[in-house]
mmCIF file of C-alpha atoms in Angstrom:
data_model
loop_
_atom_site.group_PDB
_atom_site.id
_atom_site.type_symbol
_atom_site.label_atom_id
_atom_site.label_comp_id
_atom_site.label_asym_id
_atom_site.label_seq_id
_atom_site.Cartn_x
_atom_site.Cartn_y
_atom_site.Cartn_z
ATOM 1 C CA UNK A 13 -0.037 -0.007 0.015
ATOM 2 C CA UNK A 14 1.114 3.566 -0.641
ATOM 3 C CA UNK A 15 0.298 6.546 1.281
ATOM 4 C CA UNK A 16 -0.997 9.298 -0.844
ATOM 5 C CA UNK A 17 0.035 12.700 0.393
ATOM 6 C CA UNK A 18 -1.383 16.227 0.087
ATOM 7 C CA UNK A 19 1.030 18.995 0.936
ATOM 8 C CA UNK A 20 -0.596 22.111 2.372
ATOM 9 C CA UNK A 21 1.916 25.089 2.233
ATOM 10 C CA UNK A 22 4.604 25.124 -0.310
ATOM 11 C CA UNK A 23 7.052 27.646 1.227
ATOM 12 C CA UNK A 24 10.598 27.393 2.629
ATOM 13 C CA UNK A 25 10.477 24.024 4.476
ATOM 14 C CA UNK A 26 8.463 22.235 1.968
ATOM 15 C CA UNK A 27 10.736 23.401 -0.853
ATOM 16 C CA UNK A 28 13.930 22.461 1.053
ATOM 17 C CA UNK A 29 13.011 19.181 2.463
ATOM 18 C CA UNK A 30 9.361 18.065 2.761
ATOM 19 C CA UNK A 31 8.482 17.428 -0.753
ATOM 20 C CA UNK A 32 11.709 15.586 -1.485
ATOM 21 C CA UNK A 33 11.269 13.460 1.656
ATOM 22 C CA UNK A 34 7.822 12.420 0.554
ATOM 23 C CA UNK A 35 8.873 11.658 -3.020
ATOM 24 C CA UNK A 36 11.897 9.701 -1.856
ATOM 25 C CA UNK A 37 9.906 7.476 0.529
ATOM 26 C CA UNK A 38 9.099 4.172 -1.217
ATOM 27 C CA UNK A 39 5.755 3.774 0.381
ATOM 28 C CA UNK A 40 4.598 7.386 -0.289
ATOM 29 C CA UNK A 41 3.346 9.441 -3.201
ATOM 30 C CA UNK A 42 3.205 13.285 -3.226
ATOM 31 C CA UNK A 43 -0.281 13.399 -5.046
ATOM 32 C CA UNK A 44 -1.314 17.038 -4.478
ATOM 33 C CA UNK A 45 -0.181 20.424 -3.173
ATOM 34 C CA UNK A 46 -1.883 23.555 -2.149
ATOM 35 C CA UNK A 47 -0.744 27.144 -1.964
ATOM 36 C CA UNK A 48 -2.720 30.297 -2.067
ATOM 37 C CA UNK A 49 -0.563 32.182 -4.551
ATOM 38 C CA UNK A 50 -1.223 30.523 -7.875
ATOM 39 C CA UNK A 51 1.953 31.256 -9.890
ATOM 40 C CA UNK A 52 4.111 30.129 -7.005
ATOM 41 C CA UNK A 53 2.054 26.968 -6.581
ATOM 42 C CA UNK A 54 2.520 26.249 -10.362
ATOM 43 C CA UNK A 55 6.304 26.590 -10.050
ATOM 44 C CA UNK A 56 6.342 24.380 -7.086
ATOM 45 C CA UNK A 57 4.168 21.717 -8.887
ATOM 46 C CA UNK A 58 6.509 21.824 -11.954
ATOM 47 C CA UNK A 59 9.565 21.507 -9.822
ATOM 48 C CA UNK A 60 8.370 18.465 -7.949
ATOM 49 C CA UNK A 61 6.103 16.939 -10.635
ATOM 50 C CA UNK A 62 2.992 16.976 -8.641
ATOM 51 C CA UNK A 63 -0.144 15.906 -10.596
ATOM 52 C CA UNK A 64 -2.747 17.896 -8.723
ATOM 53 C CA UNK A 65 -2.490 21.494 -7.522
ATOM 54 C CA UNK A 66 -5.133 23.660 -5.797
ATOM 55 C CA UNK A 67 -5.217 27.160 -4.088
ATOM 56 C CA UNK A 68 -8.006 25.882 -1.809
ATOM 57 C CA UNK A 69 -7.292 24.020 1.343
ATOM 58 C CA UNK A 70 -10.887 23.003 1.458
ATOM 59 C CA UNK A 71 -10.650 21.370 -1.986
ATOM 60 C CA UNK A 72 -7.423 19.632 -0.928
ATOM 61 C CA UNK A 73 -8.975 18.133 2.112
ATOM 62 C CA UNK A 74 -12.064 16.952 0.127
ATOM 63 C CA UNK A 75 -10.127 14.889 -2.383
ATOM 64 C CA UNK A 76 -10.833 11.196 -2.004
ATOM 65 C CA UNK A 77 -7.534 10.227 -3.489
ATOM 66 C CA UNK A 78 -5.515 11.439 -0.444
ATOM 67 C CA UNK A 79 -4.614 9.579 2.686
ATOM 68 C CA UNK A 80 -2.627 12.104 4.640
ATOM 69 C CA UNK A 81 -1.979 15.808 4.810
ATOM 70 C CA UNK A 82 1.345 17.466 5.615
ATOM 71 C CA UNK A 83 0.599 20.919 7.011
ATOM 72 C CA UNK A 84 3.557 23.328 6.369
ATOM 73 C CA UNK A 85 1.935 26.585 7.057
ATOM 74 C CA UNK A 86 2.466 29.329 9.652
ATOM 75 C CA UNK A 87 1.659 28.310 13.249
ATOM 76 C CA UNK A 88 -1.561 30.312 13.595
ATOM 77 C CA UNK A 89 -3.095 28.305 10.880
ATOM 78 C CA UNK A 90 -2.241 24.817 12.243
ATOM 79 C CA UNK A 91 -5.200 24.233 14.593
ATOM 80 C CA UNK A 92 -7.994 25.076 12.118
ATOM 81 C CA UNK A 93 -6.422 23.361 9.322
ATOM 82 C CA UNK A 94 -5.662 20.170 11.231
ATOM 83 C CA UNK A 95 -9.226 20.039 12.453
ATOM 84 C CA UNK A 96 -10.568 20.511 8.955
ATOM 85 C CA UNK A 97 -8.302 17.736 7.553
ATOM 86 C CA UNK A 98 -9.451 15.220 10.330
ATOM 87 C CA UNK A 99 -13.048 15.982 9.745
ATOM 88 C CA UNK A 100 -12.286 15.223 6.129
ATOM 89 C CA UNK A 101 -10.912 11.711 7.160
ATOM 90 C CA UNK A 102 -7.254 12.607 6.532
ATOM 91 C CA UNK A 103 -4.309 11.685 8.728
ATOM 92 C CA UNK A 104 -2.257 14.743 9.684
ATOM 93 C CA UNK A 105 1.423 15.445 10.108
ATOM 94 C CA UNK A 106 1.771 19.088 11.114
ATOM 95 C CA UNK A 107 4.852 21.283 11.299
ATOM 96 C CA UNK A 108 6.263 22.363 14.595
ATOM 97 C CA UNK A 109 5.473 23.970 16.866
ATOM 98 C CA UNK A 110 2.177 22.056 16.949
ATOM 99 C CA UNK A 111 0.075 25.103 17.537
ATOM 100 C CA UNK A 112 -0.239 28.573 18.953
ATOM 101 C CA UNK A 113 -1.263 27.385 22.419
ATOM 102 C CA UNK A 114 -1.785 24.086 24.474
ATOM 103 C CA UNK A 115 -5.566 24.803 24.129
ATOM 104 C CA UNK A 116 -5.302 24.590 20.304
ATOM 105 C CA UNK A 117 -3.227 21.503 20.600
ATOM 106 C CA UNK A 118 -5.885 19.792 22.585
ATOM 107 C CA UNK A 119 -8.471 20.722 20.092
ATOM 108 C CA UNK A 120 -6.349 19.154 17.424
ATOM 109 C CA UNK A 121 -5.892 15.956 19.392
ATOM 110 C CA UNK A 122 -9.614 15.731 20.200
ATOM 111 C CA UNK A 123 -10.509 16.266 16.551
ATOM 112 C CA UNK A 124 -8.154 13.692 15.237
ATOM 113 C CA UNK A 125 -9.229 11.147 17.912
ATOM 114 C CA UNK A 126 -12.925 11.768 17.189
ATOM 115 C CA UNK A 127 -12.310 11.350 13.444
ATOM 116 C CA UNK A 128 -10.179 8.175 14.064
ATOM 117 C CA UNK A 129 -7.227 9.556 12.199
ATOM 118 C CA UNK A 130 -3.567 9.660 13.094
ATOM 119 C CA UNK A 131 -2.000 12.915 14.268
ATOM 120 C CA UNK A 132 1.864 13.513 14.200
ATOM 121 C CA UNK A 133 4.142 16.546 14.855
ATOM 122 C CA UNK A 134 7.233 17.340 12.769
ATOM 123 C CA UNK A 135 9.849 17.322 15.459
ATOM 124 C CA UNK A 136 12.285 15.507 13.187
ATOM 125 C CA UNK A 137 15.417 15.815 15.404
ATOM 126 C CA UNK A 138 14.156 12.985 17.487
ATOM 127 C CA UNK A 139 15.390 10.743 14.703
ATOM 128 C CA UNK A 140 18.955 12.185 14.570
ATOM 129 C CA UNK A 141 21.418 9.283 15.149
ATOM 130 C CA UNK A 142 23.540 11.609 17.555
ATOM 131 C CA UNK A 143 20.438 12.086 19.676
ATOM 132 C CA UNK A 144 19.562 8.337 19.605
ATOM 133 C CA UNK A 145 23.281 7.866 20.754
ATOM 134 C CA UNK A 146 22.846 10.214 23.687
ATOM 135 C CA UNK A 147 19.798 8.216 24.706
ATOM 136 C CA UNK A 148 22.033 5.004 24.663
ATOM 137 C CA UNK A 149 24.695 6.707 26.736
ATOM 138 C CA UNK A 150 22.155 7.741 29.414
ATOM 139 C CA UNK A 151 20.366 4.343 29.329
ATOM 140 C CA UNK A 152 23.571 2.274 29.572
ATOM 141 C CA UNK A 153 25.075 4.214 32.433
ATOM 142 C CA UNK A 154 28.072 5.404 30.542
ATOM 143 C CA UNK A 155 27.590 8.968 31.909
ATOM 144 C CA UNK A 156 26.555 7.737 35.365
ATOM 145 C CA UNK A 157 23.492 9.301 37.020
ATOM 146 C CA UNK A 158 22.094 11.945 34.573
ATOM 147 C CA UNK A 159 22.342 15.497 36.145
ATOM 148 C CA UNK A 160 21.496 18.011 33.402
ATOM 149 C CA UNK A 161 20.810 18.728 29.790
ATOM 150 C CA UNK A 162 21.805 22.005 27.989
ATOM 151 C CA UNK A 163 20.919 23.316 24.625
ATOM 152 C CA UNK A 164 22.106 26.651 23.102
ATOM 153 C CA UNK A 165 20.894 27.654 19.599
ATOM 154 C CA UNK A 166 20.361 30.647 17.488
ATOM 155 C CA UNK A 167 19.239 31.729 13.993
ATOM 156 C CA UNK A 168 21.464 34.375 12.530
ATOM 157 C CA UNK A 169 18.663 35.721 10.192
ATOM 158 C CA UNK A 170 17.408 39.254 10.921
ATOM 159 C CA UNK A 171 13.759 38.680 10.137
ATOM 160 C CA UNK A 172 11.739 41.585 8.585
ATOM 161 C CA UNK A 173 9.006 42.892 10.752
ATOM 162 C CA UNK A 174 6.197 41.278 8.580
ATOM 163 C CA UNK A 175 7.721 37.631 8.923
ATOM 164 C CA UNK A 176 5.359 35.422 10.763
ATOM 165 C CA UNK A 177 8.350 34.127 12.951
ATOM 166 C CA UNK A 178 8.509 37.563 14.615
ATOM 167 C CA UNK A 179 4.703 38.444 14.721
ATOM 168 C CA UNK A 180 3.153 37.029 17.815
ATOM 169 C CA UNK A 181 -0.308 36.794 16.363
ATOM 170 C CA UNK A 182 0.999 34.590 13.602
ATOM 171 C CA UNK A 183 3.815 32.500 15.257
ATOM 172 C CA UNK A 184 2.979 32.661 18.866
ATOM 173 C CA UNK A 185 6.384 33.935 19.813
ATOM 174 C CA UNK A 186 10.043 34.364 18.634
ATOM 175 C CA UNK A 187 13.023 31.898 18.943
ATOM 176 C CA UNK A 188 11.449 29.996 21.715
ATOM 177 C CA UNK A 189 8.492 28.812 19.523
ATOM 178 C CA UNK A 190 10.608 28.532 16.323
ATOM 179 C CA UNK A 191 13.917 26.801 17.198
ATOM 180 C CA UNK A 192 13.615 26.418 20.959
ATOM 181 C CA UNK A 193 10.754 24.168 20.594
ATOM 182 C CA UNK A 194 12.886 21.519 18.720
ATOM 183 C CA UNK A 195 15.301 21.505 21.721
ATOM 184 C CA UNK A 196 12.518 21.255 24.248
ATOM 185 C CA UNK A 197 11.173 18.214 22.447
ATOM 186 C CA UNK A 198 14.616 16.562 22.721
ATOM 187 C CA UNK A 199 14.561 17.417 26.456
ATOM 188 C CA UNK A 200 11.325 15.454 26.802
ATOM 189 C CA UNK A 201 12.815 12.602 24.800
ATOM 190 C CA UNK A 202 15.985 12.295 26.775
ATOM 191 C CA UNK A 203 14.881 13.398 30.328
ATOM 192 C CA UNK A 204 11.050 12.964 30.501
ATOM 193 C CA UNK A 205 8.391 15.255 31.781
ATOM 194 C CA UNK A 206 9.104 18.504 33.478
ATOM 195 C CA UNK A 207 7.740 19.320 36.983
ATOM 196 C CA UNK A 208 8.861 23.069 37.165
ATOM 197 C CA UNK A 209 9.783 25.635 34.637
ATOM 198 C CA UNK A 210 11.374 29.060 35.150
ATOM 199 C CA UNK A 211 12.011 31.446 32.340
ATOM 200 C CA UNK A 212 12.852 34.890 30.891
ATOM 201 C CA UNK A 213 12.024 35.907 27.428
ATOM 202 C CA UNK A 214 13.523 39.244 26.505
ATOM 203 C CA UNK A 215 11.332 41.419 24.198
ATOM 204 C CA UNK A 216 12.863 42.433 20.977
ATOM 205 C CA UNK A 217 13.271 46.166 20.288
ATOM 206 C CA UNK A 218 12.223 45.562 16.704
ATOM 207 C CA UNK A 219 9.345 42.981 16.966
ATOM 208 C CA UNK A 220 6.463 42.166 19.279
ATOM 209 C CA UNK A 221 8.084 38.831 20.184
ATOM 210 C CA UNK A 222 11.081 37.911 22.094
ATOM 211 C CA UNK A 223 14.591 37.766 20.436
ATOM 212 C CA UNK A 224 16.107 35.667 23.266
ATOM 213 C CA UNK A 225 14.803 33.167 25.751
ATOM 214 C CA UNK A 226 16.346 31.404 28.733
ATOM 215 C CA UNK A 227 14.605 28.521 30.517
ATOM 216 C CA UNK A 228 15.539 26.448 33.570
ATOM 217 C CA UNK A 229 13.657 23.240 33.844
ATOM 218 C CA UNK A 230 13.409 20.710 36.686
ATOM 219 C CA UNK A 231 12.295 17.365 35.455
ATOM 220 C CA UNK A 232 10.307 14.829 37.300
ATOM 221 C CA UNK A 233 13.490 12.754 37.745
ATOM 222 C CA UNK A 234 15.053 15.927 39.406
ATOM 223 C CA UNK A 235 17.451 16.407 36.609
ATOM 224 C CA UNK A 236 17.864 19.980 35.333
ATOM 225 C CA UNK A 237 17.507 21.408 31.703
ATOM 226 C CA UNK A 238 18.750 24.662 30.471
ATOM 227 C CA UNK A 239 17.791 26.215 27.110
ATOM 228 C CA UNK A 240 19.123 29.358 25.559
ATOM 229 C CA UNK A 241 17.789 30.463 22.182
ATOM 230 C CA UNK A 242 18.329 33.581 19.978
ATOM 231 C CA UNK A 243 17.273 35.275 16.775
ATOM 232 C CA UNK A 244 19.797 37.595 14.850
ATOM 233 C CA UNK A 245 22.976 36.273 16.433
ATOM 234 C CA UNK A 246 26.288 35.604 14.696
ATOM 235 C CA UNK A 247 28.147 32.286 15.060
ATOM 236 C CA UNK A 248 25.905 30.926 17.727
ATOM 237 C CA UNK A 249 26.664 27.289 18.481
ATOM 238 C CA UNK A 250 24.003 24.585 18.132
ATOM 239 C CA UNK A 251 25.098 22.828 21.324
ATOM 240 C CA UNK A 252 23.407 19.896 22.951
ATOM 241 C CA UNK A 253 25.159 18.600 26.069
ATOM 242 C CA UNK A 254 24.295 15.904 28.667
ATOM 243 C CA UNK A 255 26.118 15.754 31.922
ATOM 244 C CA UNK A 256 26.141 12.936 34.367
ATOM 245 C CA UNK A 257 27.977 11.956 37.574
ATOM 246 C CA UNK A 258 30.430 9.861 35.533
ATOM 247 C CA UNK A 259 30.851 11.882 32.310
ATOM 248 C CA UNK A 260 29.460 14.275 29.764
ATOM 249 C CA UNK A 261 28.597 13.993 26.024
ATOM 250 C CA UNK A 262 28.502 17.189 23.856
ATOM 251 C CA UNK A 263 27.775 18.051 20.310
ATOM 252 C CA UNK A 264 28.626 21.648 19.259
ATOM 253 C CA UNK A 265 26.676 21.236 16.055
ATOM 254 C CA UNK A 266 23.559 19.241 16.398
ATOM 255 C CA UNK A 267 22.908 18.959 12.644
ATOM 256 C CA UNK A 268 26.527 17.885 12.063
ATOM 257 C CA UNK A 269 26.321 14.861 14.448
ATOM 258 C CA UNK A 270 29.844 14.947 15.865
ATOM 259 C CA UNK A 271 29.702 13.867 19.613
ATOM 260 C CA UNK A 272 32.433 14.351 22.159
ATOM 261 C CA UNK A 273 32.280 11.889 25.158
ATOM 262 C CA UNK A 274 34.372 12.463 28.306
ATOM 263 C CA UNK A 275 34.589 9.918 31.121
ATOM 264 C CA UNK A 276 37.147 8.682 33.582
ATOM 265 C CA UNK A 277 38.508 6.566 30.741
ATOM 266 C CA UNK A 278 39.374 9.498 28.706
ATOM 267 C CA UNK A 279 38.014 11.578 25.764
ATOM 268 C CA UNK A 280 36.759 10.406 22.442
ATOM 269 C CA UNK A 281 34.845 11.733 19.462
ATOM 270 C CA UNK A 282 32.159 9.825 17.522
ATOM 271 C CA UNK A 283 30.427 10.750 14.250
ATOM 272 C CA UNK A 284 26.674 10.331 13.938
ATOM 273 C CA UNK A 285 25.593 12.480 11.010
ATOM 274 C CA UNK A 286 21.859 12.818 10.230
ATOM 275 C CA UNK A 287 20.031 11.742 7.088
ATOM 276 C CA UNK A 288 20.885 14.051 4.076
ATOM 277 C CA UNK A 289 17.304 15.154 4.165
ATOM 278 C CA UNK A 290 16.531 15.857 7.695
ATOM 279 C CA UNK A 291 12.819 15.159 7.183
ATOM 280 C CA UNK A 292 13.164 11.832 5.496
ATOM 281 C CA UNK A 293 13.177 9.796 8.796
ATOM 282 C CA UNK A 294 10.158 11.632 10.049
ATOM 283 C CA UNK A 295 8.116 10.874 6.832
ATOM 284 C CA UNK A 296 9.243 7.274 6.848
ATOM 285 C CA UNK A 297 8.233 6.863 10.515
ATOM 286 C CA UNK A 298 4.772 8.466 9.933
ATOM 287 C CA UNK A 299 4.133 6.359 6.795
ATOM 288 C CA UNK A 300 5.192 3.187 8.680
ATOM 289 C CA UNK A 301 2.895 4.097 11.554
ATOM 290 C CA UNK A 302 -0.088 4.523 9.108
ATOM 291 C CA UNK A 303 0.590 1.218 7.371
ATOM 292 C CA UNK A 304 1.258 -0.720 10.609
ATOM 293 C CA UNK A 305 -1.441 0.725 12.726
ATOM 294 C CA UNK A 306 0.865 2.059 15.409
ATOM 295 C CA UNK A 307 1.208 5.528 16.806
ATOM 296 C CA UNK A 308 3.902 7.783 15.134
ATOM 297 C CA UNK A 309 7.049 8.463 17.129
ATOM 298 C CA UNK A 310 5.978 12.145 17.730
ATOM 299 C CA UNK A 311 2.246 12.037 18.664
ATOM 300 C CA UNK A 312 0.058 15.011 19.248
ATOM 301 C CA UNK A 313 0.301 14.465 22.976
ATOM 302 C CA UNK A 314 4.093 14.855 22.815
ATOM 303 C CA UNK A 315 3.654 17.940 20.678
ATOM 304 C CA UNK A 316 1.434 19.487 23.170
ATOM 305 C CA UNK A 317 3.960 18.609 26.054
ATOM 306 C CA UNK A 318 6.418 21.049 24.356
ATOM 307 C CA UNK A 319 3.655 23.749 23.888
ATOM 308 C CA UNK A 320 2.949 23.317 27.590
ATOM 309 C CA UNK A 321 6.489 24.218 28.534
ATOM 310 C CA UNK A 322 6.598 27.234 26.213
ATOM 311 C CA UNK A 323 3.291 28.524 27.459
ATOM 312 C CA UNK A 324 4.519 28.319 30.973
ATOM 313 C CA UNK A 325 7.767 30.160 29.989
ATOM 314 C CA UNK A 326 5.725 33.020 28.461
ATOM 315 C CA UNK A 327 3.533 33.148 31.504
ATOM 316 C CA UNK A 328 6.721 33.188 33.754
ATOM 317 C CA UNK A 329 8.051 36.068 31.713
ATOM 318 C CA UNK A 330 4.907 38.175 32.031
ATOM 319 C CA UNK A 331 4.992 37.664 35.781
ATOM 320 C CA UNK A 332 8.746 38.634 36.056
ATOM 321 C CA UNK A 333 8.119 41.904 34.147
ATOM 322 C CA UNK A 334 5.082 43.161 36.121
#
């Protein structure tokens, strides 16, 4: 059986990775695409040889020759579009962050459950070999008793004021929502659920969102997590580090995959590069989930857990600035 995909949103991430990932998957077919701007849609359709193109999301959802919809639109559209797709009987894989708020996440989960369709969230870094290696080092005791996890990341882009990533009404926030959410998802993967979140999100002088955010998280296992994320910085590392009582493991470039492990036995470096198309393992996992009847690796509930942390962080910041 082949999963027939419809792609809603044909912008940056769809052009860079999502379309190619669907096309490359042996059990998938990119059967249709939707974008509001017709000439851009036509260019996208020609580039990826997509047989059906439409400027109407409603028409995309109504097609009987589609099994699943990949939603690659700005955050503020995720909830309504996911619900509409579910009501049309389509499985949904939605870009991160899952939605504008935890309340919207819950509406999406409920709609997909009611319609008996599968919901997944595109936190593709969970599939990185270097992240899976970190999980092994934690599980097999190489690092001793886990103490903390640290992530520092930034995007050097100086976004224009109209870009949805820096308009709160469209993206829900700044770097915390956009790039911080990916790292928070890894925190949940490696250290489990949080029990307490402290945060400060510094307002940007140019936009109505933050341009830097710092979070301190205590997990239910009493380990700590620290996240720092930025927009508009130069040469910001993409660091992910786990420290335990008997060692630490650090990657300075999460997308690169090199991992330095330091224990009492010494220091060594391993290489665990990701797939050439970062979205490919995500698409493969979701397709396999649909064909085998299992939940996807990144469920709606996991997506909402990340939104819960971010919502708490923004509330904490509001309280700190009163």
